mmCIF file of C-alpha atoms in Angstrom:
data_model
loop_
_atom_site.group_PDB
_atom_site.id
_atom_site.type_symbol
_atom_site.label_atom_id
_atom_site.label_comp_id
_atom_site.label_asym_id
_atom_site.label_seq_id
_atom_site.Cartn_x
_atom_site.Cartn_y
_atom_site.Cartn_z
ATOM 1 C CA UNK A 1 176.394 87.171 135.106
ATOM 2 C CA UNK A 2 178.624 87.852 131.779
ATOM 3 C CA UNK A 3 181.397 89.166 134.491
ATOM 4 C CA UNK A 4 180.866 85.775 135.823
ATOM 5 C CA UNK A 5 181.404 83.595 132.798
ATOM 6 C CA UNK A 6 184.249 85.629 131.755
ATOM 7 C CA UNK A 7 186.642 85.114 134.306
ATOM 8 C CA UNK A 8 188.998 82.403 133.658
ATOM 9 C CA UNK A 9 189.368 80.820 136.942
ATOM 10 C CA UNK A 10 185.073 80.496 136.778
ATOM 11 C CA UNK A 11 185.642 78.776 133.075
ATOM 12 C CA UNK A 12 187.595 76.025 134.536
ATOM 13 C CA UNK A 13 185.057 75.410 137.499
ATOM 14 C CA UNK A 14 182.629 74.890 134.735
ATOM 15 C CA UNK A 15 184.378 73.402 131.601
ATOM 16 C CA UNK A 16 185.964 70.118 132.625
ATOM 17 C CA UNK A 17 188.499 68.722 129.796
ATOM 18 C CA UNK A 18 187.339 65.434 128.232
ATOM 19 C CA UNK A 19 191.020 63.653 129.428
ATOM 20 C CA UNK A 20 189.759 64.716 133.583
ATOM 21 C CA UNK A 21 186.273 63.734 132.656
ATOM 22 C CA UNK A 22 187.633 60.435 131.215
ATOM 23 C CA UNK A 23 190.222 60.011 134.775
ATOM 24 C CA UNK A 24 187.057 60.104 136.861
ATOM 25 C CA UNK A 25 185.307 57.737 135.196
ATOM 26 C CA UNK A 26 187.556 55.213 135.258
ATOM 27 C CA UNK A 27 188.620 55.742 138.567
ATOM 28 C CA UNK A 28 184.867 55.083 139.754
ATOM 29 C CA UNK A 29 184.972 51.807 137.856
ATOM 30 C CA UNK A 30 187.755 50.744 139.603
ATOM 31 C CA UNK A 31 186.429 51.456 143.091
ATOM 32 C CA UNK A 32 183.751 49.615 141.850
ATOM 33 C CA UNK A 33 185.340 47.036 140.987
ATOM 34 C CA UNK A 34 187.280 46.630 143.823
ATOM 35 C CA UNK A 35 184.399 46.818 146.445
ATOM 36 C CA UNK A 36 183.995 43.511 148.723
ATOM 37 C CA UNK A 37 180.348 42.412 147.311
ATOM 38 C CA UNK A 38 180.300 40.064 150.940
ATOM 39 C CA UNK A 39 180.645 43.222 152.730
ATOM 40 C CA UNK A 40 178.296 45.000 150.727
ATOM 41 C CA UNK A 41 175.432 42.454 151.104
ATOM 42 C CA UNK A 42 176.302 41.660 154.866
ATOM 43 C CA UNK A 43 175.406 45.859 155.529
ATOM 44 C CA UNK A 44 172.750 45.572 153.706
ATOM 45 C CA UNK A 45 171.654 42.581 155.285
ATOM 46 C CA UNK A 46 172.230 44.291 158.785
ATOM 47 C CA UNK A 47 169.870 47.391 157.143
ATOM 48 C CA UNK A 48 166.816 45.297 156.463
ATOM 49 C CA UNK A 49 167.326 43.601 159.404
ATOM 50 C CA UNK A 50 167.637 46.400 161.853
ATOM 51 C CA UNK A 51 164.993 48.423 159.370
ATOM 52 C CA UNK A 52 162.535 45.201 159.378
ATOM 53 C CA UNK A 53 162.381 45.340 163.359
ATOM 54 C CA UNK A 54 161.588 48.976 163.613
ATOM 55 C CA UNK A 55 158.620 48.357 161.066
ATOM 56 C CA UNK A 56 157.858 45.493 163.082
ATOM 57 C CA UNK A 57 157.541 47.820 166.523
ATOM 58 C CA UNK A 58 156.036 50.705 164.645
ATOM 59 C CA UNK A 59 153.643 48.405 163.870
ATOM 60 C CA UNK A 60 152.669 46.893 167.290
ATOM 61 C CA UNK A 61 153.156 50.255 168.805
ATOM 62 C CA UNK A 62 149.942 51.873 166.137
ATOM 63 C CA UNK A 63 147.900 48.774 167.144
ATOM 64 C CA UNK A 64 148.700 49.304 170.878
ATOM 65 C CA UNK A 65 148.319 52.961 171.240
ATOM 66 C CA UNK A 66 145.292 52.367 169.206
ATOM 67 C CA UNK A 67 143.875 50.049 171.714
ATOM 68 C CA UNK A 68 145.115 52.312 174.261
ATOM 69 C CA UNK A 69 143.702 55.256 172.762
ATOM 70 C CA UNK A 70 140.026 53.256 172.191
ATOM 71 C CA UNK A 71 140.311 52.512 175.957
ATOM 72 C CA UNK A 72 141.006 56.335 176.759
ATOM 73 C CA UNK A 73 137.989 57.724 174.702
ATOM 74 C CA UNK A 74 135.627 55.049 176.587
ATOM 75 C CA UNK A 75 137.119 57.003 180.119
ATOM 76 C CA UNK A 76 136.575 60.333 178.623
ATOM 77 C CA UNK A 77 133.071 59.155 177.783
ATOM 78 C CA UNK A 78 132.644 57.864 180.911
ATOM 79 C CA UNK A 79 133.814 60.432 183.278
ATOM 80 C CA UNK A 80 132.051 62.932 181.162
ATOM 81 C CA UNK A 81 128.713 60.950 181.956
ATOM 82 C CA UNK A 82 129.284 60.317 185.628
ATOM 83 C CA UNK A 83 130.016 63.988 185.831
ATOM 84 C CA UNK A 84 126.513 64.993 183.990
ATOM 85 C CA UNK A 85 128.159 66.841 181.692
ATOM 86 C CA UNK A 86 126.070 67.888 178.549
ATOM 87 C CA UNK A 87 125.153 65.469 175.632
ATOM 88 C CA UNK A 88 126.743 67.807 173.275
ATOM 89 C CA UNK A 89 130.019 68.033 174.619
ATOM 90 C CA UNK A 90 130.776 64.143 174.172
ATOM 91 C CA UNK A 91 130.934 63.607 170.635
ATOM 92 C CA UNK A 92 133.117 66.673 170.185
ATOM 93 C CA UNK A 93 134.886 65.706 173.780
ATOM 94 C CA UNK A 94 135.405 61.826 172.041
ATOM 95 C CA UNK A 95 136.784 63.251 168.716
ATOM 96 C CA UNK A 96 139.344 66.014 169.721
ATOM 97 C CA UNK A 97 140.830 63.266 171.978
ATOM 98 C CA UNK A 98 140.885 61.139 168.928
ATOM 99 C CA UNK A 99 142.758 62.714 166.632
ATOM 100 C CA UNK A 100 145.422 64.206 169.516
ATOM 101 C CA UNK A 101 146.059 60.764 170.056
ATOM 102 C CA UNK A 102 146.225 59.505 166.677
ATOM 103 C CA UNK A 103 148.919 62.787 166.178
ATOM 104 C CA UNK A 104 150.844 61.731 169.272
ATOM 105 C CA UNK A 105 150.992 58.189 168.393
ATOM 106 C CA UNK A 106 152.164 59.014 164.998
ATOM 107 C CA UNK A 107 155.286 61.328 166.167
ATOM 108 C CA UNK A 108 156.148 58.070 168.505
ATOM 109 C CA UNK A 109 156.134 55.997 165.563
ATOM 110 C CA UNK A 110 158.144 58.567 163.442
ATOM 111 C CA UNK A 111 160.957 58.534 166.321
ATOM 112 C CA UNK A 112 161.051 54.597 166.530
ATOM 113 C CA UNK A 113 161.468 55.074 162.536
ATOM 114 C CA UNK A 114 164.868 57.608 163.266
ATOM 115 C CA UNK A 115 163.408 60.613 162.468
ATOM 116 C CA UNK A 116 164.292 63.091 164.989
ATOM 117 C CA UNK A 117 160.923 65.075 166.783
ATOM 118 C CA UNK A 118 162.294 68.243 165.695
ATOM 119 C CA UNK A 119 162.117 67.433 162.340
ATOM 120 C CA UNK A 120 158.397 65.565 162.669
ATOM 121 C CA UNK A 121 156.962 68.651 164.313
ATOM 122 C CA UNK A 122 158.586 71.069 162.008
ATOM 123 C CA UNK A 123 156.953 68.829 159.213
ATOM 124 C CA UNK A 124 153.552 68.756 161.065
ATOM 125 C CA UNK A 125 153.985 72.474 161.820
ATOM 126 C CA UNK A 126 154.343 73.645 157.918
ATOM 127 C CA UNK A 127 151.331 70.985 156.867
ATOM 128 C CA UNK A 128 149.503 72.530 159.287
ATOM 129 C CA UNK A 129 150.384 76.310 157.575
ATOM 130 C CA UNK A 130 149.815 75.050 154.317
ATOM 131 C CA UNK A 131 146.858 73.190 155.344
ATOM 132 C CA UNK A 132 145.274 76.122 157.347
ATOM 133 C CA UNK A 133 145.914 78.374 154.325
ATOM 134 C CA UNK A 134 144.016 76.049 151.824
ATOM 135 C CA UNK A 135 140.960 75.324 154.646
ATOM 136 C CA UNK A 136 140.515 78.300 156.093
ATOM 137 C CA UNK A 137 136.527 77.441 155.806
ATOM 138 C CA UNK A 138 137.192 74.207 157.552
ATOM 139 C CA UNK A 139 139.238 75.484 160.880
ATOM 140 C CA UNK A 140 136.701 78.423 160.688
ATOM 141 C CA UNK A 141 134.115 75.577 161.304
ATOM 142 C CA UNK A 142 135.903 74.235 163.914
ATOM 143 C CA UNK A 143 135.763 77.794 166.118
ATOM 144 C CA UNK A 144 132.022 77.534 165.245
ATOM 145 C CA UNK A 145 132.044 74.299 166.830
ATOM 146 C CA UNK A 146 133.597 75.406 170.219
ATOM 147 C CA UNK A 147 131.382 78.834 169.881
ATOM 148 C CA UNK A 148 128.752 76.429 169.893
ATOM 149 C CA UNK A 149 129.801 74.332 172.283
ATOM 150 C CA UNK A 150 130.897 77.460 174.786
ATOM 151 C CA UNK A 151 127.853 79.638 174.522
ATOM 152 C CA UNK A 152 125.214 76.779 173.817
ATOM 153 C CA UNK A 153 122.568 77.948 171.462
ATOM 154 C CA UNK A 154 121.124 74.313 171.168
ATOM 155 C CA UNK A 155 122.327 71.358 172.468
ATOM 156 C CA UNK A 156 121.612 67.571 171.223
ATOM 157 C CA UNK A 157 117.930 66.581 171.023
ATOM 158 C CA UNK A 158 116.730 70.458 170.555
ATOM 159 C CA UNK A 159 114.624 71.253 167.776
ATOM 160 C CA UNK A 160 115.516 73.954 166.002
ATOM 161 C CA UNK A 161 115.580 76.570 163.162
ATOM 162 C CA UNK A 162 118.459 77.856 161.132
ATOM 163 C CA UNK A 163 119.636 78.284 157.658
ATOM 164 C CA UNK A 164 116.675 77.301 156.147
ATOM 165 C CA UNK A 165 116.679 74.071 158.161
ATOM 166 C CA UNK A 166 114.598 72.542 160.696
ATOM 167 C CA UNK A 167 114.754 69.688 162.875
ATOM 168 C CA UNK A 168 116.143 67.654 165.878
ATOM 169 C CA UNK A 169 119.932 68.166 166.592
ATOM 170 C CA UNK A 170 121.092 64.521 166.293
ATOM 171 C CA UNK A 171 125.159 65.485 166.822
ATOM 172 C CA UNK A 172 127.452 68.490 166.611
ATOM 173 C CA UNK A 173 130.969 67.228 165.174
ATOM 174 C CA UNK A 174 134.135 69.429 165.197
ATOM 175 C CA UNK A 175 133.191 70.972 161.946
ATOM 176 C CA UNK A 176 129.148 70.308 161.099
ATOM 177 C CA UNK A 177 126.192 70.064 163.354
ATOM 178 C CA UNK A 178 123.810 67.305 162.321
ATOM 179 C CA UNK A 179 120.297 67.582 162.001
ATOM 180 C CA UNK A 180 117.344 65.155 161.520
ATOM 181 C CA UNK A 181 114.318 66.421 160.111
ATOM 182 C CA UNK A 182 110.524 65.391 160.653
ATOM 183 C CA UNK A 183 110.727 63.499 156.990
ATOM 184 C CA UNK A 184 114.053 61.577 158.158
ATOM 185 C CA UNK A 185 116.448 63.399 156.171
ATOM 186 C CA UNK A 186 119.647 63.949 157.765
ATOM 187 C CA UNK A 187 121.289 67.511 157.072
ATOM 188 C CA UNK A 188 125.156 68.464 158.214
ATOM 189 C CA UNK A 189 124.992 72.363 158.553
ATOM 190 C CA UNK A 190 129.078 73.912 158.643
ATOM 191 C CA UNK A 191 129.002 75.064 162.071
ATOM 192 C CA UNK A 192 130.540 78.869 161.092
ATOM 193 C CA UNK A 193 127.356 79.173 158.879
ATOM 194 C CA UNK A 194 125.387 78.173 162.023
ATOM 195 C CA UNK A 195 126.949 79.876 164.889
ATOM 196 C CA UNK A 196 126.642 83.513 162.850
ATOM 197 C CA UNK A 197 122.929 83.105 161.525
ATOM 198 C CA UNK A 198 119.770 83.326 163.055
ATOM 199 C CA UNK A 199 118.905 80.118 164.982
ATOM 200 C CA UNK A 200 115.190 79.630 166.643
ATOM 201 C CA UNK A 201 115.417 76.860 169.184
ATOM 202 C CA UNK A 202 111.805 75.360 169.795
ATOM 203 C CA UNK A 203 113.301 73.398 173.039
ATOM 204 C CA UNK A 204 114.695 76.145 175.393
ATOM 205 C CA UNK A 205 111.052 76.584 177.007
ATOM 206 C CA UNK A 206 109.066 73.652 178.368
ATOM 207 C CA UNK A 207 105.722 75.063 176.804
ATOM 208 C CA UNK A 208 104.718 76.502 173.595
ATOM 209 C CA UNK A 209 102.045 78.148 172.279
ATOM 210 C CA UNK A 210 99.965 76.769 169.854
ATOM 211 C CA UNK A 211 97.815 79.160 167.312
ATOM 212 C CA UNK A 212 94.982 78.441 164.785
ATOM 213 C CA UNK A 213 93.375 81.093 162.724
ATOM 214 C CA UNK A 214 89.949 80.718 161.390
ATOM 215 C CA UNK A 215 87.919 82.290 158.943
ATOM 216 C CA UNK A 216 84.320 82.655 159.224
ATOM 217 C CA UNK A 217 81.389 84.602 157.009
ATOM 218 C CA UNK A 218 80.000 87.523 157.729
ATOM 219 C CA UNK A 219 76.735 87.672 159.459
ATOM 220 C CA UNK A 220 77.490 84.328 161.390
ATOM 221 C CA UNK A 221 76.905 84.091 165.171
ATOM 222 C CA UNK A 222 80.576 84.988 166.553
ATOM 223 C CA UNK A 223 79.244 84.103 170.223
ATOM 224 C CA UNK A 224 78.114 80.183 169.063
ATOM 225 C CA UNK A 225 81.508 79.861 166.674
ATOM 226 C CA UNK A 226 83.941 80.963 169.929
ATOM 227 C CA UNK A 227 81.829 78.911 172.410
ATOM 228 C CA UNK A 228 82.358 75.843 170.127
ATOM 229 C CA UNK A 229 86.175 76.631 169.494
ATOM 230 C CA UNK A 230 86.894 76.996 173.303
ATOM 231 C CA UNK A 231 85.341 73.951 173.802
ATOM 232 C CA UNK A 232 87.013 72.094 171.541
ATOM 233 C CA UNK A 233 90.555 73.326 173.045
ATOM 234 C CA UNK A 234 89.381 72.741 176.349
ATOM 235 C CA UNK A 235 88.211 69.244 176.185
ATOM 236 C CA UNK A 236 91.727 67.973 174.859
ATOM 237 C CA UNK A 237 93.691 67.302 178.358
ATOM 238 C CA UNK A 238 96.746 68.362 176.211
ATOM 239 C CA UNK A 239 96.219 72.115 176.483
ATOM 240 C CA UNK A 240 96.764 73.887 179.271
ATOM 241 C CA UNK A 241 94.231 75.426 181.460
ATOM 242 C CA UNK A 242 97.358 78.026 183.179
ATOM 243 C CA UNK A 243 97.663 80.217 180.811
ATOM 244 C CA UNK A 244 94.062 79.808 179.814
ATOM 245 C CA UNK A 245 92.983 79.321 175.913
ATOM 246 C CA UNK A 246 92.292 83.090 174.791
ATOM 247 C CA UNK A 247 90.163 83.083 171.244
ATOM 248 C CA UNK A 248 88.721 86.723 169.755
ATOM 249 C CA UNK A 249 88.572 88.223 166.417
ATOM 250 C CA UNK A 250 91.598 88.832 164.960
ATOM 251 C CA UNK A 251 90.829 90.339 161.900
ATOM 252 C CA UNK A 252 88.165 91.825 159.022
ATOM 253 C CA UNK A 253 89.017 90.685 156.260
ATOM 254 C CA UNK A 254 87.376 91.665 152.629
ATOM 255 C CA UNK A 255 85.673 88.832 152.476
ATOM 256 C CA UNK A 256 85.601 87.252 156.106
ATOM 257 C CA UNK A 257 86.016 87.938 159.762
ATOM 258 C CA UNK A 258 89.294 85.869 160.797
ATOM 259 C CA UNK A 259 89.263 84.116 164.458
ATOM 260 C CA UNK A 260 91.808 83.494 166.126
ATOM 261 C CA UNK A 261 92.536 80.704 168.988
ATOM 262 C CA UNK A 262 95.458 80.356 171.183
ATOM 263 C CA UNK A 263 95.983 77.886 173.310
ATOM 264 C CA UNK A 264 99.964 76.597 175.393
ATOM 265 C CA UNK A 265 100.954 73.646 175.383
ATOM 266 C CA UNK A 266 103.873 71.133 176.739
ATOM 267 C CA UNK A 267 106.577 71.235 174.353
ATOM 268 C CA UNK A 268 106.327 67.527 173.461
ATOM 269 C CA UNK A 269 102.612 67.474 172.729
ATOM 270 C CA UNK A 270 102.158 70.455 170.115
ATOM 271 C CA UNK A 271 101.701 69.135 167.114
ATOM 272 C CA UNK A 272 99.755 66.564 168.048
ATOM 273 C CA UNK A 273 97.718 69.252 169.884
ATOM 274 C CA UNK A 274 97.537 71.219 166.488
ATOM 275 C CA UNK A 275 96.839 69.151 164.369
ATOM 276 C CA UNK A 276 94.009 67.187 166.116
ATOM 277 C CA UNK A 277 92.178 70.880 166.677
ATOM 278 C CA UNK A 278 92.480 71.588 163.531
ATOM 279 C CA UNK A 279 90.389 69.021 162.626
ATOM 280 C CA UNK A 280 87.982 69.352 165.064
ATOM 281 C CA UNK A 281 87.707 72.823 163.846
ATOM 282 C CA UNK A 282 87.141 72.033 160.368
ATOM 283 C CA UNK A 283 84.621 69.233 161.114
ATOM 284 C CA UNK A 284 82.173 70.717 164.033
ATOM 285 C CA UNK A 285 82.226 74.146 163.296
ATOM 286 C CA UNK A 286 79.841 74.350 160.499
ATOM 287 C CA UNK A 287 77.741 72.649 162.858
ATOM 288 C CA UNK A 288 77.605 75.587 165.282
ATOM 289 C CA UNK A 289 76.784 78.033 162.112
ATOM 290 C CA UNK A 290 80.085 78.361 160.697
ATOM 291 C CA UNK A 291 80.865 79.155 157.288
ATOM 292 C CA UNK A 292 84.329 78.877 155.887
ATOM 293 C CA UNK A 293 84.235 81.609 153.438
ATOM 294 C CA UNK A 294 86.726 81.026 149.884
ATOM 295 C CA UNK A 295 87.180 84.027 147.744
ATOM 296 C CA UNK A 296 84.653 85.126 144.977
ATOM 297 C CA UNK A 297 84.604 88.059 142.188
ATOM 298 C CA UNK A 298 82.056 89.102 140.911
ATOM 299 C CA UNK A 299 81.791 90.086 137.334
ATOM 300 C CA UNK A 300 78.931 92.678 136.137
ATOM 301 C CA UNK A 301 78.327 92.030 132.567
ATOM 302 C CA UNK A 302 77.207 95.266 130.543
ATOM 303 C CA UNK A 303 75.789 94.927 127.017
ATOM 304 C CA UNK A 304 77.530 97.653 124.844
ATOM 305 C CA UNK A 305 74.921 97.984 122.659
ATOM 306 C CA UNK A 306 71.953 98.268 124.736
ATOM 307 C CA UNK A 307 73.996 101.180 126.655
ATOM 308 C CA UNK A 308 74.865 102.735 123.111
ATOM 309 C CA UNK A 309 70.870 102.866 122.127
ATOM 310 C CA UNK A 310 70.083 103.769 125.639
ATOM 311 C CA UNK A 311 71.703 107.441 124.661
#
């Protein structure tokens, strides 16, 4: 770099004398001065012009291809009906055709505008690096998505069981899955976290098995207690009869013998099954001899004094 500023042929590149600096100068003022101000305002006249119409059809062109693209999304819907594909493919079907055509209408309006499509993808092609760097988490939610969507673990309407979550599957998006839950909440779950956890789907079978556990005292007549039980599971049309109810002692406890009661159901009807047995347990068993048993200690009190004259 000193070589550099040394040489005196580099010097005169750099240093300009105050006489050539003061040539230049006023030789711009007179070119200035001698521009044609009609010509200059009839270009620029011509510029707004020309640029105000290309505005003008970028601008019916978004609204169009929007229309266009509304129009294309109902057909995608549609077909995708009409061919029974599943629920859970539409919304994600619907919004990847979205944004494709919001890109593609985009690079038309960028061309109307006189950028070249070279230069528009290369731009769209280094946002998209950048982008991808900065949201890795996000476009690794998007694979979850189509993992999801390929290899369907759950589809829309299933109840199900992951990340600490439970509840109906109201939508999978490109980059969540949405969940209701039984209290109306509404939960958006990234689907990366989703597709690589643990997920227990309560809808894959038709029928589930429903499970009650009671504890009884000892000493009480287990024969009376399971008669009454199976009759209570019975009566309800709700469970099923194939396979049949199966109650027997599950357990002995410290302080009580534990029953347990099994009984399938149709997927729909279990909790209503459950929790209407559960009642009926709690409320007619005592009448066939049943005591519900709740834990005690007992505490032996010994008088230190009595023990000490004792010896």
């Amino acid at each position: 770099m000193l070589k550099f500023f040394l040489q005196t042929e580099n010097i005169d590149k750099l240093i300009v004398p105050d006489s050539v600096q003061k040539a230049r100068f006023a030789q711009a003022v007179k070119d200035l001065a001698n521009m044609d101000v009609k010509v200059i305002w009839q270009e620029m006249m011509e510029w707004l012009i020309w640029t105000g119409i290309k505005v003008c059809i970028s601008v019916a062109i978004f609204y169009i291809g929007r229309w266009l693209l509304t129009r294309l999304i109902n057909i995608v819907d549609a077909f995708l009906s009409r061919r029974n594909i599943d629920t859970s493919l539409h919304s994600f079907g619907k919004t990847a055709t979205k944004v494709v055509g919001y890109i593609a209408i985009f690079i038309i309006i960028f061309n109307v505008l006189g950028f070249e499509s070279s230069s528009v993808l290369a731009v769209f092609a280094s946002m998209g690096l950048a982008i991808g760097m900065a949201l890795s988490g996000t476009l690794q939610n998007f694979a979850g998505g189509i993992m999801i969507l390929v290899l369907r673990p759950y589809r829309i309407g299933d109840y199900i069981e992951a990340q600490g979550v439970s509840g109906t599957v109201a939508d999978i998006q490109l980059f969540t899955t949405k969940i209701h839950t039984t209290d109306k909440k509404t939960i958006y779950i990234p689907n990366n976290s989703i597709s690589t956890s643990i997920i227990n789907n309560y809808s894959t079978s038709k029928t589930r098995r429903c499970s009650w556990k009671v504890s009884v005292s000892y000493g009480d007549n287990y024969d009376d207690i399971r008669t009454a039980m199976l009759d209570i599971i019975t009566r309800d049309e709700r469970a099923l009869s194939d396979p049949a109810p199966y109650i027997r002692i599950d357990a002995l406890a410290d302080s009580a013998v534990v029953i347990e009661a099994r009984a399938w159901v149709k997927n729909a009807d279990f909790w209503g099954l459950y929790d209407d047995v559960t009642e009926a347990f709690y409320k007619e068993l005592p009448k066939h001899g049943a005591n519900f048993p709740f834990p005690q200690l007992d505490v032996h009190i010994t008088n230190e004094q009595d023990s000490s004259n004792a010896n």
